[in-house]
Amino acid sequence: MREGSEQAHRPARKQRPEPGAPAAVRRLWAGAGALVVAVGAAYFLFPLEGLGADRPWLGWPLFVLCLALVAALLLRQVRDVVLEKPHTRSGLMIALLMCLAVLVFSSGYYALAQQPGQFTGLRTRVDALYFTVVTLATVGYGDITPRGQEARVVTVVQILYTLVFLTAAATALTRRLHTVVAARDRRPPPS
């Protein structure tokens, strides 16, 4: 290399958190973790069996309401990222809401599987979660198959929901992460 063509060596910057920020960040992550555990526990403990054929007047509206609520909250977070609103925790909220959407679809599939003829191979909540993730990832292993018309409609709804809402959320999350990293890179090094 020629002399002068080397870039000046910059020492690694230490992160200078704002006063009180580490405790606040730890509380935020602890709260998010507790929320994920609580929602995951609710998924495995909530009596979803009663939402299928026994009470369709309760199951379907609850399913639609949960999906609409998650979609509205996701769109709000996406809007905050697009408008670059300062001091928002959009990245964390988007990730949590995406997980919640997966659990809502899993709950719907499990409740539907209680009706004879709706699914082949879906017997447990883990099966429902597995089918949701496989459908979300568009892998489609074929070991669990929606057979009934209702199951097929919900599967199509999940595919469209993923295409619209979860793709927008993932794009916003990526944009938010790029913004955070770029802001860190622009900070002047400590003196």
PDB file of N, CA and C in Angstrom, residues 52-119:
ATOM      1  N   GLY A  52     -64.273 -24.121  19.149  1.00  0.00           N
ATOM      2  CA  GLY A  52     -64.479 -24.749  17.847  1.00  0.00           C
ATOM      3  C   GLY A  52     -65.944 -24.906  17.515  1.00  0.00           C
ATOM      4  N   ALA A  53     -66.350 -26.139  17.274  1.00  0.00           N
ATOM      5  CA  ALA A  53     -67.715 -26.436  16.831  1.00  0.00           C
ATOM      6  C   ALA A  53     -68.744 -26.132  17.909  1.00  0.00           C
ATOM      7  N   ASP A  54     -68.343 -26.185  19.188  1.00  0.00           N
ATOM      8  CA  ASP A  54     -69.289 -25.944  20.276  1.00  0.00           C
ATOM      9  C   ASP A  54     -69.780 -24.496  20.319  1.00  0.00           C
ATOM     10  N   ARG A  55     -68.882 -23.564  20.057  1.00  0.00           N
ATOM     11  CA  ARG A  55     -69.227 -22.144  20.167  1.00  0.00           C
ATOM     12  C   ARG A  55     -68.675 -21.332  18.989  1.00  0.00           C
ATOM     13  N   PRO A  56     -69.140 -21.586  17.776  1.00  0.00           N
ATOM     14  CA  PRO A  56     -68.626 -20.803  16.644  1.00  0.00           C
ATOM     15  C   PRO A  56     -69.007 -19.324  16.744  1.00  0.00           C
ATOM     16  N   TRP A  57     -70.086 -19.013  17.427  1.00  0.00           N
ATOM     17  CA  TRP A  57     -70.513 -17.630  17.613  1.00  0.00           C
ATOM     18  C   TRP A  57     -69.530 -16.860  18.479  1.00  0.00           C
ATOM     19  N   LEU A  58     -68.711 -17.576  19.248  1.00  0.00           N
ATOM     20  CA  LEU A  58     -67.688 -16.936  20.065  1.00  0.00           C
ATOM     21  C   LEU A  58     -66.310 -17.038  19.408  1.00  0.00           C
ATOM     22  N   GLY A  59     -66.009 -18.191  18.842  1.00  0.00           N
ATOM     23  CA  GLY A  59     -64.683 -18.440  18.277  1.00  0.00           C
ATOM     24  C   GLY A  59     -64.328 -17.545  17.098  1.00  0.00           C
ATOM     25  N   TRP A  60     -65.225 -17.479  16.118  1.00  0.00           N
ATOM     26  CA  TRP A  60     -64.925 -16.682  14.923  1.00  0.00           C
ATOM     27  C   TRP A  60     -64.786 -15.191  15.214  1.00  0.00           C
ATOM     28  N   PRO A  61     -65.727 -14.572  15.938  1.00  0.00           N
ATOM     29  CA  PRO A  61     -65.556 -13.137  16.234  1.00  0.00           C
ATOM     30  C   PRO A  61     -64.297 -12.851  17.057  1.00  0.00           C
ATOM     31  N   LEU A  62     -63.975 -13.742  17.994  1.00  0.00           N
ATOM     32  CA  LEU A  62     -62.769 -13.558  18.799  1.00  0.00           C
ATOM     33  C   LEU A  62     -61.514 -13.645  17.936  1.00  0.00           C
ATOM     34  N   PHE A  63     -61.494 -14.604  17.019  1.00  0.00           N
ATOM     35  CA  PHE A  63     -60.371 -14.773  16.095  1.00  0.00           C
ATOM     36  C   PHE A  63     -60.206 -13.521  15.222  1.00  0.00           C
ATOM     37  N   VAL A  64     -61.292 -13.059  14.627  1.00  0.00           N
ATOM     38  CA  VAL A  64     -61.245 -11.875  13.754  1.00  0.00           C
ATOM     39  C   VAL A  64     -60.852 -10.638  14.546  1.00  0.00           C
ATOM     40  N   LEU A  65     -61.405 -10.490  15.755  1.00  0.00           N
ATOM     41  CA  LEU A  65     -61.075  -9.340  16.599  1.00  0.00           C
ATOM     42  C   LEU A  65     -59.588  -9.322  16.955  1.00  0.00           C
ATOM     43  N   CYS A  66     -59.046 -10.473  17.333  1.00  0.00           N
ATOM     44  CA  CYS A  66     -57.614 -10.553  17.676  1.00  0.00           C
ATOM     45  C   CYS A  66     -56.740 -10.212  16.470  1.00  0.00           C
ATOM     46  N   LEU A  67     -57.080 -10.760  15.304  1.00  0.00           N
ATOM     47  CA  LEU A  67     -56.297 -10.457  14.098  1.00  0.00           C
ATOM     48  C   LEU A  67     -56.383  -8.977  13.743  1.00  0.00           C
ATOM     49  N   ALA A  68     -57.567  -8.391  13.855  1.00  0.00           N
ATOM     50  CA  ALA A  68     -57.731  -6.967  13.542  1.00  0.00           C
ATOM     51  C   ALA A  68     -56.954  -6.099  14.523  1.00  0.00           C
ATOM     52  N   LEU A  69     -56.982  -6.459  15.785  1.00  0.00           N
ATOM     53  CA  LEU A  69     -56.248  -5.696  16.794  1.00  0.00           C
ATOM     54  C   LEU A  69     -54.740  -5.762  16.548  1.00  0.00           C
ATOM     55  N   VAL A  70     -54.228  -6.948  16.277  1.00  0.00           N
ATOM     56  CA  VAL A  70     -52.795  -7.094  15.985  1.00  0.00           C
ATOM     57  C   VAL A  70     -52.434  -6.314  14.720  1.00  0.00           C
ATOM     58  N   ALA A  71     -53.280  -6.385  13.688  1.00  0.00           N
ATOM     59  CA  ALA A  71     -53.015  -5.659  12.443  1.00  0.00           C
ATOM     60  C   ALA A  71     -52.991  -4.158  12.694  1.00  0.00           C
ATOM     61  N   ALA A  72     -53.952  -3.640  13.467  1.00  0.00           N
ATOM     62  CA  ALA A  72     -53.988  -2.204  13.759  1.00  0.00           C
ATOM     63  C   ALA A  72     -52.749  -1.764  14.534  1.00  0.00           C
ATOM     64  N   LEU A  73     -52.357  -2.558  15.518  1.00  0.00           N
ATOM     65  CA  LEU A  73     -51.158  -2.219  16.298  1.00  0.00           C
ATOM     66  C   LEU A  73     -49.898  -2.301  15.439  1.00  0.00           C
ATOM     67  N   LEU A  74     -49.840  -3.305  14.558  1.00  0.00           N
ATOM     68  CA  LEU A  74     -48.692  -3.416  13.650  1.00  0.00           C
ATOM     69  C   LEU A  74     -48.617  -2.213  12.716  1.00  0.00           C
ATOM     70  N   LEU A  75     -49.748  -1.819  12.153  1.00  0.00           N
ATOM     71  CA  LEU A  75     -49.759  -0.669  11.243  1.00  0.00           C
ATOM     72  C   LEU A  75     -49.353   0.612  11.961  1.00  0.00           C
ATOM     73  N   ARG A  76     -49.747   0.741  13.210  1.00  0.00           N
ATOM     74  CA  ARG A  76     -49.336   1.917  13.989  1.00  0.00           C
ATOM     75  C   ARG A  76     -47.815   1.942  14.170  1.00  0.00           C
ATOM     76  N   GLN A  77     -47.240   0.796  14.470  1.00  0.00           N
ATOM     77  CA  GLN A  77     -45.788   0.721  14.643  1.00  0.00           C
ATOM     78  C   GLN A  77     -45.070   0.962  13.319  1.00  0.00           C
ATOM     79  N   VAL A  78     -45.611   0.425  12.237  1.00  0.00           N
ATOM     80  CA  VAL A  78     -45.021   0.650  10.909  1.00  0.00           C
ATOM     81  C   VAL A  78     -45.064   2.136  10.576  1.00  0.00           C
ATOM     82  N   ARG A  79     -46.193   2.777  10.875  1.00  0.00           N
ATOM     83  CA  ARG A  79     -46.317   4.219  10.649  1.00  0.00           C
ATOM     84  C   ARG A  79     -45.257   4.992  11.441  1.00  0.00           C
ATOM     85  N   ASP A  80     -45.031   4.611  12.692  1.00  0.00           N
ATOM     86  CA  ASP A  80     -44.019   5.290  13.506  1.00  0.00           C
ATOM     87  C   ASP A  80     -42.627   5.150  12.916  1.00  0.00           C
ATOM     88  N   VAL A  81     -42.340   3.985  12.341  1.00  0.00           N
ATOM     89  CA  VAL A  81     -41.032   3.781  11.708  1.00  0.00           C
ATOM     90  C   VAL A  81     -40.922   4.609  10.438  1.00  0.00           C
ATOM     91  N   VAL A  82     -41.958   4.589   9.613  1.00  0.00           N
ATOM     92  CA  VAL A  82     -41.933   5.334   8.352  1.00  0.00           C
ATOM     93  C   VAL A  82     -41.814   6.829   8.610  1.00  0.00           C
ATOM     94  N   LEU A  83     -42.520   7.324   9.620  1.00  0.00           N
ATOM     95  CA  LEU A  83     -42.457   8.749   9.959  1.00  0.00           C
ATOM     96  C   LEU A  83     -41.246   9.095  10.818  1.00  0.00           C
ATOM     97  N   GLU A  84     -40.466   8.075  11.162  1.00  0.00           N
ATOM     98  CA  GLU A  84     -39.249   8.237  11.965  1.00  0.00           C
ATOM     99  C   GLU A  84     -39.519   9.003  13.251  1.00  0.00           C
ATOM    100  N   LYS A  85     -40.553   8.565  13.961  1.00  0.00           N
ATOM    101  CA  LYS A  85     -40.885   9.188  15.239  1.00  0.00           C
ATOM    102  C   LYS A  85     -39.793   8.863  16.246  1.00  0.00           C
ATOM    103  N   PRO A  86     -39.274   9.889  16.903  1.00  0.00           N
ATOM    104  CA  PRO A  86     -38.209   9.648  17.878  1.00  0.00           C
ATOM    105  C   PRO A  86     -38.751   9.012  19.161  1.00  0.00           C
ATOM    106  N   HIS A  87     -37.880   8.352  19.850  1.00  0.00           N
ATOM    107  CA  HIS A  87     -38.160   7.790  21.172  1.00  0.00           C
ATOM    108  C   HIS A  87     -39.293   6.765  21.164  1.00  0.00           C
ATOM    109  N   THR A  88     -39.419   6.026  20.101  1.00  0.00           N
ATOM    110  CA  THR A  88     -40.386   4.929  20.084  1.00  0.00           C
ATOM    111  C   THR A  88     -39.629   3.613  20.151  1.00  0.00           C
ATOM    112  N   ARG A  89     -40.268   2.627  20.647  1.00  0.00           N
ATOM    113  CA  ARG A  89     -39.682   1.280  20.732  1.00  0.00           C
ATOM    114  C   ARG A  89     -40.326   0.395  19.677  1.00  0.00           C
ATOM    115  N   SER A  90     -40.389   0.908  18.451  1.00  0.00           N
ATOM    116  CA  SER A  90     -41.081   0.203  17.372  1.00  0.00           C
ATOM    117  C   SER A  90     -40.481  -1.162  17.092  1.00  0.00           C
ATOM    118  N   GLY A  91     -39.175  -1.266  17.129  1.00  0.00           N
ATOM    119  CA  GLY A  91     -38.535  -2.536  16.819  1.00  0.00           C
ATOM    120  C   GLY A  91     -38.983  -3.644  17.744  1.00  0.00           C
ATOM    121  N   LEU A  92     -39.001  -3.365  19.020  1.00  0.00           N
ATOM    122  CA  LEU A  92     -39.418  -4.353  20.008  1.00  0.00           C
ATOM    123  C   LEU A  92     -40.903  -4.673  19.868  1.00  0.00           C
ATOM    124  N   MET A  93     -41.718  -3.647  19.689  1.00  0.00           N
ATOM    125  CA  MET A  93     -43.160  -3.855  19.563  1.00  0.00           C
ATOM    126  C   MET A  93     -43.505  -4.649  18.303  1.00  0.00           C
ATOM    127  N   ILE A  94     -42.828  -4.363  17.209  1.00  0.00           N
ATOM    128  CA  ILE A  94     -43.101  -5.094  15.968  1.00  0.00           C
ATOM    129  C   ILE A  94     -42.786  -6.573  16.145  1.00  0.00           C
ATOM    130  N   ALA A  95     -41.661  -6.879  16.753  1.00  0.00           N
ATOM    131  CA  ALA A  95     -41.290  -8.282  16.978  1.00  0.00           C
ATOM    132  C   ALA A  95     -42.316  -8.980  17.870  1.00  0.00           C
ATOM    133  N   LEU A  96     -42.751  -8.314  18.934  1.00  0.00           N
ATOM    134  CA  LEU A  96     -43.747  -8.903  19.827  1.00  0.00           C
ATOM    135  C   LEU A  96     -45.084  -9.117  19.115  1.00  0.00           C
ATOM    136  N   LEU A  97     -45.495  -8.149  18.326  1.00  0.00           N
ATOM    137  CA  LEU A  97     -46.773  -8.266  17.620  1.00  0.00           C
ATOM    138  C   LEU A  97     -46.726  -9.353  16.546  1.00  0.00           C
ATOM    139  N   MET A  98     -45.580  -9.529  15.915  1.00  0.00           N
ATOM    140  CA  MET A  98     -45.447 -10.607  14.929  1.00  0.00           C
ATOM    141  C   MET A  98     -45.592 -11.965  15.618  1.00  0.00           C
ATOM    142  N   CYS A  99     -44.980 -12.111  16.789  1.00  0.00           N
ATOM    143  CA  CYS A  99     -45.130 -13.354  17.556  1.00  0.00           C
ATOM    144  C   CYS A  99     -46.585 -13.562  17.973  1.00  0.00           C
ATOM    145  N   LEU A 100     -47.242 -12.485  18.360  1.00  0.00           N
ATOM    146  CA  LEU A 100     -48.646 -12.579  18.754  1.00  0.00           C
ATOM    147  C   LEU A 100     -49.522 -13.008  17.573  1.00  0.00           C
ATOM    148  N   ALA A 101     -49.243 -12.498  16.384  1.00  0.00           N
ATOM    149  CA  ALA A 101     -50.005 -12.898  15.198  1.00  0.00           C
ATOM    150  C   ALA A 101     -49.854 -14.400  14.943  1.00  0.00           C
ATOM    151  N   VAL A 102     -48.652 -14.917  15.121  1.00  0.00           N
ATOM    152  CA  VAL A 102     -48.418 -16.356  14.946  1.00  0.00           C
ATOM    153  C   VAL A 102     -49.264 -17.146  15.951  1.00  0.00           C
ATOM    154  N   LEU A 103     -49.302 -16.687  17.191  1.00  0.00           N
ATOM    155  CA  LEU A 103     -50.074 -17.401  18.210  1.00  0.00           C
ATOM    156  C   LEU A 103     -51.584 -17.303  17.966  1.00  0.00           C
ATOM    157  N   VAL A 104     -52.044 -16.192  17.425  1.00  0.00           N
ATOM    158  CA  VAL A 104     -53.476 -16.067  17.102  1.00  0.00           C
ATOM    159  C   VAL A 104     -53.848 -17.076  16.021  1.00  0.00           C
ATOM    160  N   PHE A 105     -53.043 -17.174  14.970  1.00  0.00           N
ATOM    161  CA  PHE A 105     -53.330 -18.160  13.923  1.00  0.00           C
ATOM    162  C   PHE A 105     -53.215 -19.582  14.466  1.00  0.00           C
ATOM    163  N   SER A 106     -52.221 -19.840  15.293  1.00  0.00           N
ATOM    164  CA  SER A 106     -52.080 -21.177  15.886  1.00  0.00           C
ATOM    165  C   SER A 106     -53.307 -21.535  16.702  1.00  0.00           C
ATOM    166  N   SER A 107     -53.807 -20.577  17.469  1.00  0.00           N
ATOM    167  CA  SER A 107     -55.012 -20.817  18.274  1.00  0.00           C
ATOM    168  C   SER A 107     -56.204 -21.120  17.373  1.00  0.00           C
ATOM    169  N   GLY A 108     -56.326 -20.370  16.296  1.00  0.00           N
ATOM    170  CA  GLY A 108     -57.419 -20.617  15.353  1.00  0.00           C
ATOM    171  C   GLY A 108     -57.339 -21.994  14.732  1.00  0.00           C
ATOM    172  N   TYR A 109     -56.142 -22.402  14.337  1.00  0.00           N
ATOM    173  CA  TYR A 109     -55.973 -23.731  13.742  1.00  0.00           C
ATOM    174  C   TYR A 109     -56.289 -24.830  14.754  1.00  0.00           C
ATOM    175  N   TYR A 110     -55.828 -24.644  15.978  1.00  0.00           N
ATOM    176  CA  TYR A 110     -56.087 -25.669  16.993  1.00  0.00           C
ATOM    177  C   TYR A 110     -57.582 -25.791  17.274  1.00  0.00           C
ATOM    178  N   ALA A 111     -58.273 -24.659  17.373  1.00  0.00           N
ATOM    179  CA  ALA A 111     -59.718 -24.694  17.606  1.00  0.00           C
ATOM    180  C   ALA A 111     -60.430 -25.354  16.424  1.00  0.00           C
ATOM    181  N   LEU A 112     -60.000 -25.043  15.221  1.00  0.00           N
ATOM    182  CA  LEU A 112     -60.601 -25.666  14.033  1.00  0.00           C
ATOM    183  C   LEU A 112     -60.338 -27.166  13.978  1.00  0.00           C
ATOM    184  N   ALA A 113     -59.167 -27.577  14.445  1.00  0.00           N
ATOM    185  CA  ALA A 113     -58.796 -28.998  14.390  1.00  0.00           C
ATOM    186  C   ALA A 113     -59.680 -29.843  15.297  1.00  0.00           C
ATOM    187  N   GLN A 114     -60.393 -29.206  16.219  1.00  0.00           N
ATOM    188  CA  GLN A 114     -61.301 -29.943  17.099  1.00  0.00           C
ATOM    189  C   GLN A 114     -62.541 -30.418  16.338  1.00  0.00           C
ATOM    190  N   GLN A 115     -62.802 -29.812  15.186  1.00  0.00           N
ATOM    191  CA  GLN A 115     -63.941 -30.219  14.355  1.00  0.00           C
ATOM    192  C   GLN A 115     -63.482 -31.338  13.420  1.00  0.00           C
ATOM    193  N   PRO A 116     -64.228 -32.410  13.343  1.00  0.00           N
ATOM    194  CA  PRO A 116     -63.835 -33.518  12.458  1.00  0.00           C
ATOM    195  C   PRO A 116     -63.776 -33.077  10.996  1.00  0.00           C
ATOM    196  N   GLY A 117     -62.746 -33.535  10.303  1.00  0.00           N
ATOM    197  CA  GLY A 117     -62.625 -33.296   8.878  1.00  0.00           C
ATOM    198  C   GLY A 117     -61.961 -31.982   8.480  1.00  0.00           C
ATOM    199  N   GLN A 118     -61.565 -31.159   9.427  1.00  0.00           N
ATOM    200  CA  GLN A 118     -60.941 -29.879   9.080  1.00  0.00           C
ATOM    201  C   GLN A 118     -59.451 -30.032   8.766  1.00  0.00           C
ATOM    202  N   PHE A 119     -58.730 -30.842   9.541  1.00  0.00           N
ATOM    203  CA  PHE A 119     -57.287 -31.012   9.344  1.00  0.00           C
ATOM    204  C   PHE A 119     -56.917 -32.481   9.386  1.00  0.00           C
TER     205      PHE A 119
END
